[in-house]
Short mmCIF file of C-alpha atoms in Angstrom, two decimals:
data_model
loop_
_atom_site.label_atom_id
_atom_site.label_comp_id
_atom_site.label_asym_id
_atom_site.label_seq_id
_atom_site.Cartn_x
_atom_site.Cartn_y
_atom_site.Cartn_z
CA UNK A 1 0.00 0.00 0.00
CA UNK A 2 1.04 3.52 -0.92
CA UNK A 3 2.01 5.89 1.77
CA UNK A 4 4.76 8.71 2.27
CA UNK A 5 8.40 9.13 3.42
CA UNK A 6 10.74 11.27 4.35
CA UNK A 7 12.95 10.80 2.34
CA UNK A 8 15.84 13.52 3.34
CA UNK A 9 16.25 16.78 5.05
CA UNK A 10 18.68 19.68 4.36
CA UNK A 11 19.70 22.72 6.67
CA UNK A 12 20.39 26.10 5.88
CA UNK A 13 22.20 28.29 8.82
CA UNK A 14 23.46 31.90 9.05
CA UNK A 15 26.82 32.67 9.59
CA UNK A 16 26.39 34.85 12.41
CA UNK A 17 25.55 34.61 15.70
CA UNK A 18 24.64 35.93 18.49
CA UNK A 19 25.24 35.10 22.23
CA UNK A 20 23.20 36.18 25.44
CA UNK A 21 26.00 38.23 26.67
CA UNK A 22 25.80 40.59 23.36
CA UNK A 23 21.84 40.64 23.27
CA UNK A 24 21.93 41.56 27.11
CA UNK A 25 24.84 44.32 26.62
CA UNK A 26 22.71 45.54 23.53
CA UNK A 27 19.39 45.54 25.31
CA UNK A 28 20.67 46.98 28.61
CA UNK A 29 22.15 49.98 26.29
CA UNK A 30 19.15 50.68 24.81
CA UNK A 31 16.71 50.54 28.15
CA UNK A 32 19.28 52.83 29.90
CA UNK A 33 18.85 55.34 27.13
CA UNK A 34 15.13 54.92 27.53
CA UNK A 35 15.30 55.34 31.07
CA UNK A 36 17.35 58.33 30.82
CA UNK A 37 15.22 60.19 28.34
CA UNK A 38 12.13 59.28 30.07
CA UNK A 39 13.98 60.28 34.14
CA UNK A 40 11.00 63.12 34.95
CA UNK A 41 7.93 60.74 33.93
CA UNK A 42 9.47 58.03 35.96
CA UNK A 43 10.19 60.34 39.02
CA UNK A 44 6.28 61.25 38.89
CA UNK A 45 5.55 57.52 38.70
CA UNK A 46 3.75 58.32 35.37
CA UNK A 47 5.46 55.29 33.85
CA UNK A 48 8.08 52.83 35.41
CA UNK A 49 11.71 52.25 34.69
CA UNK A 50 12.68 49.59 32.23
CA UNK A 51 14.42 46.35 33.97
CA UNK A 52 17.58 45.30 32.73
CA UNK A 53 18.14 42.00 31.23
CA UNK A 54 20.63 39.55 32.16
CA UNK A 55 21.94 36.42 30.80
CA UNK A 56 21.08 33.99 33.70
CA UNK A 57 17.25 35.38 33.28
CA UNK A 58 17.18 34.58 29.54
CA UNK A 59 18.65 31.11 29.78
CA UNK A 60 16.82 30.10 33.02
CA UNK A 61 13.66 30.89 30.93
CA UNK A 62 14.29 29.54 28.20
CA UNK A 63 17.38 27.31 27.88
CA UNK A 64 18.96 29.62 24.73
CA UNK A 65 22.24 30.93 25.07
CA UNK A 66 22.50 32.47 21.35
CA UNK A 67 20.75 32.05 18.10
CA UNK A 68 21.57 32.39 14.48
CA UNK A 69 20.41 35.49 12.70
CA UNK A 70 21.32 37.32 9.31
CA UNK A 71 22.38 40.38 10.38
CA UNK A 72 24.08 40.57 13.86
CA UNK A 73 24.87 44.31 13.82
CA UNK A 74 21.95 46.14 13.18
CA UNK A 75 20.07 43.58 16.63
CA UNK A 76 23.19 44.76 18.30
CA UNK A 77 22.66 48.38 17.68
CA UNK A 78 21.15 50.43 20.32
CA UNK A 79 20.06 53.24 17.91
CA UNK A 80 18.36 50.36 15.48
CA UNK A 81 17.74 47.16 17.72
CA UNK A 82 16.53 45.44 14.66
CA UNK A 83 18.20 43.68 11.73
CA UNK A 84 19.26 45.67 8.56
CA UNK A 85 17.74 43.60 5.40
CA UNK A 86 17.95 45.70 2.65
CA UNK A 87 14.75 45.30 0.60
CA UNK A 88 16.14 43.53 -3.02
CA UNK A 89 14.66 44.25 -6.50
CA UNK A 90 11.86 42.15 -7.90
CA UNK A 91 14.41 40.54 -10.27
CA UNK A 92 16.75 39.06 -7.42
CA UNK A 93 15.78 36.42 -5.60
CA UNK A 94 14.31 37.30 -2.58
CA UNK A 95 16.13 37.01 0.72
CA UNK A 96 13.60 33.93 2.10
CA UNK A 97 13.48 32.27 -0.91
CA UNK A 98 17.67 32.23 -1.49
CA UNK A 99 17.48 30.35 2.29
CA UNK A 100 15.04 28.01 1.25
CA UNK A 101 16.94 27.26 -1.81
CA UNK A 102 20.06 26.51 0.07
CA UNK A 103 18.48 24.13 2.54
CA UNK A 104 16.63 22.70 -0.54
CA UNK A 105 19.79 21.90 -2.22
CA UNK A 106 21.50 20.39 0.70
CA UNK A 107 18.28 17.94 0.60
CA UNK A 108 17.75 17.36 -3.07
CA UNK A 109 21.79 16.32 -3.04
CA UNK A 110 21.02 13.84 -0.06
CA UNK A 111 18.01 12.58 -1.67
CA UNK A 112 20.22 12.06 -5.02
CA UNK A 113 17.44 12.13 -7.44
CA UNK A 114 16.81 15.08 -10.14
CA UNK A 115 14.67 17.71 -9.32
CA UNK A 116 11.91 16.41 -12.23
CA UNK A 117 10.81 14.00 -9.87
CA UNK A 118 9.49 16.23 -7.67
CA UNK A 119 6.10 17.52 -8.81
CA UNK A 120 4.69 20.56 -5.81
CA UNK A 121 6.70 22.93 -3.62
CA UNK A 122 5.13 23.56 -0.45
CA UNK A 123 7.15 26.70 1.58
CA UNK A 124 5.35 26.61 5.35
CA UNK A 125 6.68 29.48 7.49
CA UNK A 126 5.57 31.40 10.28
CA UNK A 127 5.54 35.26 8.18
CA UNK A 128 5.79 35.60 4.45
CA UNK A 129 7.43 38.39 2.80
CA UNK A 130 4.53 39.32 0.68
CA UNK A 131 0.91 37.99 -0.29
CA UNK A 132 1.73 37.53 -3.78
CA UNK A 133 3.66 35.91 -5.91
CA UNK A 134 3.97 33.29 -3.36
CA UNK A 135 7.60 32.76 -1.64
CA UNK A 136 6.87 28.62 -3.09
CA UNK A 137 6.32 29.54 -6.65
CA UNK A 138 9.72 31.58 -6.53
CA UNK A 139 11.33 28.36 -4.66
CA UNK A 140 9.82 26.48 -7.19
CA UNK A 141 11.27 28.28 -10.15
CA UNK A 142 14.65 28.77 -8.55
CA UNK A 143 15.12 25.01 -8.32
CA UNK A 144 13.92 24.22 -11.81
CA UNK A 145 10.89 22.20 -10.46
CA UNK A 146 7.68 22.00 -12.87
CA UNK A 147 4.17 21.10 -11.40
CA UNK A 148 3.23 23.64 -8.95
CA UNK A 149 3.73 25.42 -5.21
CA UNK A 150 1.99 27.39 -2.61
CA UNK A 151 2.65 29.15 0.65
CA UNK A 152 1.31 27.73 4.08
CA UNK A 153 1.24 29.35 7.66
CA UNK A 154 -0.04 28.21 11.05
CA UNK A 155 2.91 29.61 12.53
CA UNK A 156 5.41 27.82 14.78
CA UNK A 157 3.22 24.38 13.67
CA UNK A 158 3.47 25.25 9.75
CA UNK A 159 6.83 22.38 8.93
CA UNK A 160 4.49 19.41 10.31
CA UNK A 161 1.25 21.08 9.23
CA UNK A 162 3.15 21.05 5.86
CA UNK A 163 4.24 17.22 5.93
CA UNK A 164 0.53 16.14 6.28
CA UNK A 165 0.15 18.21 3.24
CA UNK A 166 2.42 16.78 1.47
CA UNK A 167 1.46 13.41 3.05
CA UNK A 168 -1.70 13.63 1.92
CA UNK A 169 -0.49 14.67 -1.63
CA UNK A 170 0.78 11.25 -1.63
CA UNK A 171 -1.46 9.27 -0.83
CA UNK A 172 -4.38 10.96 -3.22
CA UNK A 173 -1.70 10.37 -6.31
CA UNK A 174 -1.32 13.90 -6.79
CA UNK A 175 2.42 13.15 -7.35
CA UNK A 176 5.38 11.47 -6.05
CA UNK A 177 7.47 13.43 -3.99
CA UNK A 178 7.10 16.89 -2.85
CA UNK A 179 9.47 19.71 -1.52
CA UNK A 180 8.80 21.27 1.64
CA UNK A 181 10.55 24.75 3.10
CA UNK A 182 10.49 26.53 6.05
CA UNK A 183 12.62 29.19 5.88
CA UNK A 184 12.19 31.92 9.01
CA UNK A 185 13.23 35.18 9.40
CA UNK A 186 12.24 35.31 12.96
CA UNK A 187 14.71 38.30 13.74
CA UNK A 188 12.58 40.88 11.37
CA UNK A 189 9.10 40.17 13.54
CA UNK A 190 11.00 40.22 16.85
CA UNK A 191 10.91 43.24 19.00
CA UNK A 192 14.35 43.68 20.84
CA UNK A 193 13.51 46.40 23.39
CA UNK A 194 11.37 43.89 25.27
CA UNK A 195 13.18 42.38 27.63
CA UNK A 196 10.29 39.50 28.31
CA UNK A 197 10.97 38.17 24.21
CA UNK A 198 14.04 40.01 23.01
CA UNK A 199 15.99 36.84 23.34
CA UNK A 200 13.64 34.08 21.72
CA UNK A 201 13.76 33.69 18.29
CA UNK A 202 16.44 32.86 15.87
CA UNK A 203 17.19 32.81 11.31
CA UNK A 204 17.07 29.33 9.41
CA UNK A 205 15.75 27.35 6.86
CA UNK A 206 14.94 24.27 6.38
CA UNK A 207 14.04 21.82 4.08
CA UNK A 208 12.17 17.95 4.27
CA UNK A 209 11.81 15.82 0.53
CA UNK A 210 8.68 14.14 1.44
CA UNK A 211 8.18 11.08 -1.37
CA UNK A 212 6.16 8.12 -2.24
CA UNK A 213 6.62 4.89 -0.83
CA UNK A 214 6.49 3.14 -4.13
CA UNK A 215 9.19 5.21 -5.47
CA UNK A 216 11.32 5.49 -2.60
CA UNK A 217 14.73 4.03 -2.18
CA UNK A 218 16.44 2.56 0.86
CA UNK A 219 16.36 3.86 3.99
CA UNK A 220 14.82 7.54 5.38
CA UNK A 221 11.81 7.06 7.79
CA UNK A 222 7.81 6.05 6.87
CA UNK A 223 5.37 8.49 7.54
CA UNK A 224 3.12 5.88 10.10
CA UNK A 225 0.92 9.41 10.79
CA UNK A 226 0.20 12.36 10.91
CA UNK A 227 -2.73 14.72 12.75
CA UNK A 228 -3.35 18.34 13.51
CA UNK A 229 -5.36 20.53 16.04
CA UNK A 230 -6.15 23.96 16.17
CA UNK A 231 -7.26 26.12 18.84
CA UNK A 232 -8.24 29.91 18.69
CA UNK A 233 -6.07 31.82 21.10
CA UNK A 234 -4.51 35.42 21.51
CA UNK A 235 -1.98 34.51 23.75
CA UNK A 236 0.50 34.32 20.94
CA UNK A 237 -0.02 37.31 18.43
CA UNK A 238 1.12 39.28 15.27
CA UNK A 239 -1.36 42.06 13.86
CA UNK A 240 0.87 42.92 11.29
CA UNK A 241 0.04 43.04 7.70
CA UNK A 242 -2.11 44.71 4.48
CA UNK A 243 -4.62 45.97 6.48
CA UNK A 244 -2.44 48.50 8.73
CA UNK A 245 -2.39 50.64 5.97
CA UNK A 246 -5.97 51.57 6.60
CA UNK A 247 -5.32 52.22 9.63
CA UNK A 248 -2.34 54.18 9.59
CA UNK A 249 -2.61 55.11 13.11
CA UNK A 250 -1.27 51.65 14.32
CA UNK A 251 1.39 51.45 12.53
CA UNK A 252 4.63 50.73 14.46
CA UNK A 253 2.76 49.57 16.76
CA UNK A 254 3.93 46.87 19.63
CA UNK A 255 1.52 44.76 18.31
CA UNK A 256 2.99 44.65 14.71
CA UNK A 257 5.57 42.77 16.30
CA UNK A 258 5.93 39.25 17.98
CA UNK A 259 3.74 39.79 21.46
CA UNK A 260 2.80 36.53 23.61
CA UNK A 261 1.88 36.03 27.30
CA UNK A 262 4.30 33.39 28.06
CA UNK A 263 2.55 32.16 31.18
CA UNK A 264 -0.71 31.20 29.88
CA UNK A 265 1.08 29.73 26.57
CA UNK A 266 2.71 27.47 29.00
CA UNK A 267 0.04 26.45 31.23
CA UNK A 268 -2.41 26.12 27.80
CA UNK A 269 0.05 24.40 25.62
CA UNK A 270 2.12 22.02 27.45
CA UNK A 271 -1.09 19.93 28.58
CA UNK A 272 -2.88 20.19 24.45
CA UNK A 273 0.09 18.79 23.49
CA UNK A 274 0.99 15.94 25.75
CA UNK A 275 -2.50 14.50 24.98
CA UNK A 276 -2.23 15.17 21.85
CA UNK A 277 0.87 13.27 21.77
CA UNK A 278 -0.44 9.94 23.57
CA UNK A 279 -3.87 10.30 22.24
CA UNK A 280 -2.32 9.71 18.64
CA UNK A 281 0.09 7.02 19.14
CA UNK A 282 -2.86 5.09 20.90
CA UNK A 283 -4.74 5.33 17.78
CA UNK A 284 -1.65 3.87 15.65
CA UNK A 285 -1.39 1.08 18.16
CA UNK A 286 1.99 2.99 19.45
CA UNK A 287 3.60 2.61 23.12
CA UNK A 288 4.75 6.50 23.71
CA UNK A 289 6.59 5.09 26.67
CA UNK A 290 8.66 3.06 24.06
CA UNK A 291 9.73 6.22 21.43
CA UNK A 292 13.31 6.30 20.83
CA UNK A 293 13.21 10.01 20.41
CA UNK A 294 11.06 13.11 20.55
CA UNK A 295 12.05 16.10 17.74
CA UNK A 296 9.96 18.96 19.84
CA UNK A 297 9.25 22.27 18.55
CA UNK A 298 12.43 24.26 20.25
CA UNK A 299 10.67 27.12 21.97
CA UNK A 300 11.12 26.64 25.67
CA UNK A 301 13.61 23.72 27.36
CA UNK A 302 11.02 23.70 30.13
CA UNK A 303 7.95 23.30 27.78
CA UNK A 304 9.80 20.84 25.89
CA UNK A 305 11.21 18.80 29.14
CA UNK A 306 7.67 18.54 30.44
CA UNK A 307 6.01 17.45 28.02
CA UNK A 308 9.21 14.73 27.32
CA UNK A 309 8.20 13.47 31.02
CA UNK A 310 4.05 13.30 30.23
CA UNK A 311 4.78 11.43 26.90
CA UNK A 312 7.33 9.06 28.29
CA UNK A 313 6.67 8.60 31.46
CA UNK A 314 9.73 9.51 33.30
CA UNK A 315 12.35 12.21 33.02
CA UNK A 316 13.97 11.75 29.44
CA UNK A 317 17.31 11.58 28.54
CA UNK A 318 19.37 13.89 26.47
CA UNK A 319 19.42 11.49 23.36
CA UNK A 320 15.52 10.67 23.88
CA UNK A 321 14.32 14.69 24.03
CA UNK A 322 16.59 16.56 21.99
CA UNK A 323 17.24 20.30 22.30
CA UNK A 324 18.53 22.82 19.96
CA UNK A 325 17.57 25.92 21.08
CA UNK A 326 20.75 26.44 22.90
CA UNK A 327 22.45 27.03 19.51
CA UNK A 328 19.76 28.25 17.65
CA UNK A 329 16.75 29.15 20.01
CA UNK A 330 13.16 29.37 18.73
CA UNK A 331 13.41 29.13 14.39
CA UNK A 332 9.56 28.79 14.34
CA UNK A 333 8.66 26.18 12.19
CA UNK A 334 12.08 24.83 11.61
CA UNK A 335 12.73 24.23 15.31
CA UNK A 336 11.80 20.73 14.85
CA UNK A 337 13.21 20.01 11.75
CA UNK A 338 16.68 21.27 12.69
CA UNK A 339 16.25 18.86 15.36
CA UNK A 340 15.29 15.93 13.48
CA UNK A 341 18.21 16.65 10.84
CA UNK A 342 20.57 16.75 13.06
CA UNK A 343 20.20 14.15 15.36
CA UNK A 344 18.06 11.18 13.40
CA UNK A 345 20.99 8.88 13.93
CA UNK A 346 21.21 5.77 15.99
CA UNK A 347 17.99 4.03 14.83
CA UNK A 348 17.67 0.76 13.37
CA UNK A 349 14.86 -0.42 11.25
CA UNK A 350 11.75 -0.72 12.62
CA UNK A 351 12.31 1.79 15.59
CA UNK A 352 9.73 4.86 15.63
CA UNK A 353 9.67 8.81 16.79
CA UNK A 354 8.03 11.73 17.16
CA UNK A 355 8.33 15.16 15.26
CA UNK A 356 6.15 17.53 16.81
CA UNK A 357 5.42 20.69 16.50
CA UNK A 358 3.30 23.95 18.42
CA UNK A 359 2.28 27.39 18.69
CA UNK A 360 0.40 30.16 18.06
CA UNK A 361 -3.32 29.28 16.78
CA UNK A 362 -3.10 27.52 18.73
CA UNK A 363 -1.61 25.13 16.60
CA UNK A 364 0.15 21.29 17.28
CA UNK A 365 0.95 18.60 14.45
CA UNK A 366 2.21 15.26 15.15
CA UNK A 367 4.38 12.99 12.97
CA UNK A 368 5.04 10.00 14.05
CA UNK A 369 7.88 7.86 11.78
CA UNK A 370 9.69 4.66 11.44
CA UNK A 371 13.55 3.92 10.54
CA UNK A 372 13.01 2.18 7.30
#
């Protein structure tokens, strides 16, 4: 019977980076400038003084102690605090789409089949850089793919939200293998002067080859399922996009930006997911207890270690819950991709695992696979 692979994954990675002691020194310039400007409506208690930041308070939050981005000086800048992406012409390739391709490549070459054999491009990401011409149809033409593409976004979910497409693809006979991208610019939606998120996200793309089972070689993992969920919240929010311009009085906004309420994510999330999680290997006849490993979404070591303990049922090890975001913090979507490709080894046939993925939406996706 028909059904889908993964078939091979590829990585894309900035070459900069940038560590909690340079965010906090960058930060802490910035809010002392603020705090100095602002000295006589502080003294009147009219509005309070901006905490500084330190480096044991971002990685006892969150377990990241740098992250990846494309442009380290402009973050670093306390007259900027944002990266410096000069906008390119319509003739280049855009700046998302030249990740994607390079992530792409590094799977296509892995795969080592031509490019003619893949028949949609799927780019899943968290923010696109325009409505139209979608970011997958520019992918698509970059690699010298034919059949078609389209952009997809649920957010930090939109990689495993984008292998059930592509899943599903499969098993309808709509072709034979498919590309999927998640390249993430998570620096340009991030707002450094807050100290309660200036240190979360990180740049990366990635890249899964997602192909039939009938035309699939030896080894990469079956697909044994896949299932989503969705759940309306505000706790995680971006209002930025086409419609601020009729309302030019919000624009620039805090809310244009990355804004969450971290505490009720946590408390909302963590639970969705872990019975999410056991609910769906039930179904597939699956032991969670028994997993060999768990590729998490990478936005919180203590979201991701709790929910290791509820799915397994005990405190996991290193190898069984692996974790990223030291390196590379929160990518979004990618988070548990990078994870996957870069530790998937160490299985033998027949053992199983668990790509997962969450966020705003709320969103989860589960995909559980097998070492062919």
């Amino acid at each position: 019977m028909t059904h889908a692979v993964i078939a091979a994954t590829g990585l894309f990675t900035p070459e900069q980076s940038i560590s909690n002691a340079e965010l906090v020194g960058a930060y802490n310039a910035w809010a002392e400038r603020w705090n100095a400007e602002h000295a006589g409506q502080i003294a009147e208690g009219d509005v309070a003084a901006l905490t500084p930041s330190s480096e044991a308070f971002i990685e006892k939050a969150s377990g990241i102690k740098s992250r990846f981005v494309l442009d380290k000086a402009g973050v670093l800048d306390p007259e900027r605090m944002a990266p410096n992406i000069p906008e390119r012409s319509n003739d280049e390739l855009s700046i998302m789409a030249e990740m994607a391709v390079k992530a792409a490549r590094q799977a296509i070459e892995a795969w080592g089949k031509p490019v003619s054999e893949i028949g949609a491009v799927l780019c899943a990401a968290s923010n696109m850089p325009r409505p139209y011409p979608a970011l997958a149809v520019e992918i698509q033409q970059a690699l010298g793919i034919e059949g078609f593409g389209f952009d997809m976004n649920v957010a930090c979910s939109s990689a495993t939200f984008g292998i059930k497409t592509a899943a599903d693809f499969i098993a309808g006979g709509s072709v034979k293998a498919v590309l999927m991208v998640n390249p993430e610019v998570c620096s340009a939606h991030l707002n450094f002067k807050d100290r309660d998120s200036h240190f979360i996200f990180g740049d990366v793309a990635t890249a899964v080859i997602v192909e039939s089972s009938d035309t699939a070689g030896p080894g990469g993992w079956d697909i044994l399922g896949t299932r989503l969920k969705t759940v309306f919240s505000n706790n995680i929010r971006n209002n930025f996009g086409f419609l601020n311009n009729a309302a030019p009085e919000g624009i620039g906004a805090p809310d244009k930006l990355f804004i969450q309420q971290g505490r009720k994510v946590f408390k909302d999330v963590v639970p969705m997911v872990s019975d999410m999680i056991v609910d769906h290997a039930g179904d597939l006849g699956l032991d969670p207890t028994e997993l060999k490993r768990l590729w998490l979404h990478q936005a919180n070591i203590n979201m991701n270690s709790m929910i290791g303990r509820k799915v397994l049922g005990r405190d996991p090890t290193e190898a069984e819950n692996v974790i990223i975001l030291d390196d590379y913090a929160n990518t979004s979507s990618a988070g548990s991709i990078i994870a996957f490709h870069l530790h998937n080894d160490g299985f033998v046939a027949g053992e199983t695992g668990l790509i997962c993925s969450f966020g705003a939406g709320y969103s989860a996706g589960t995909v559980f696979v097998r070492k062919r």
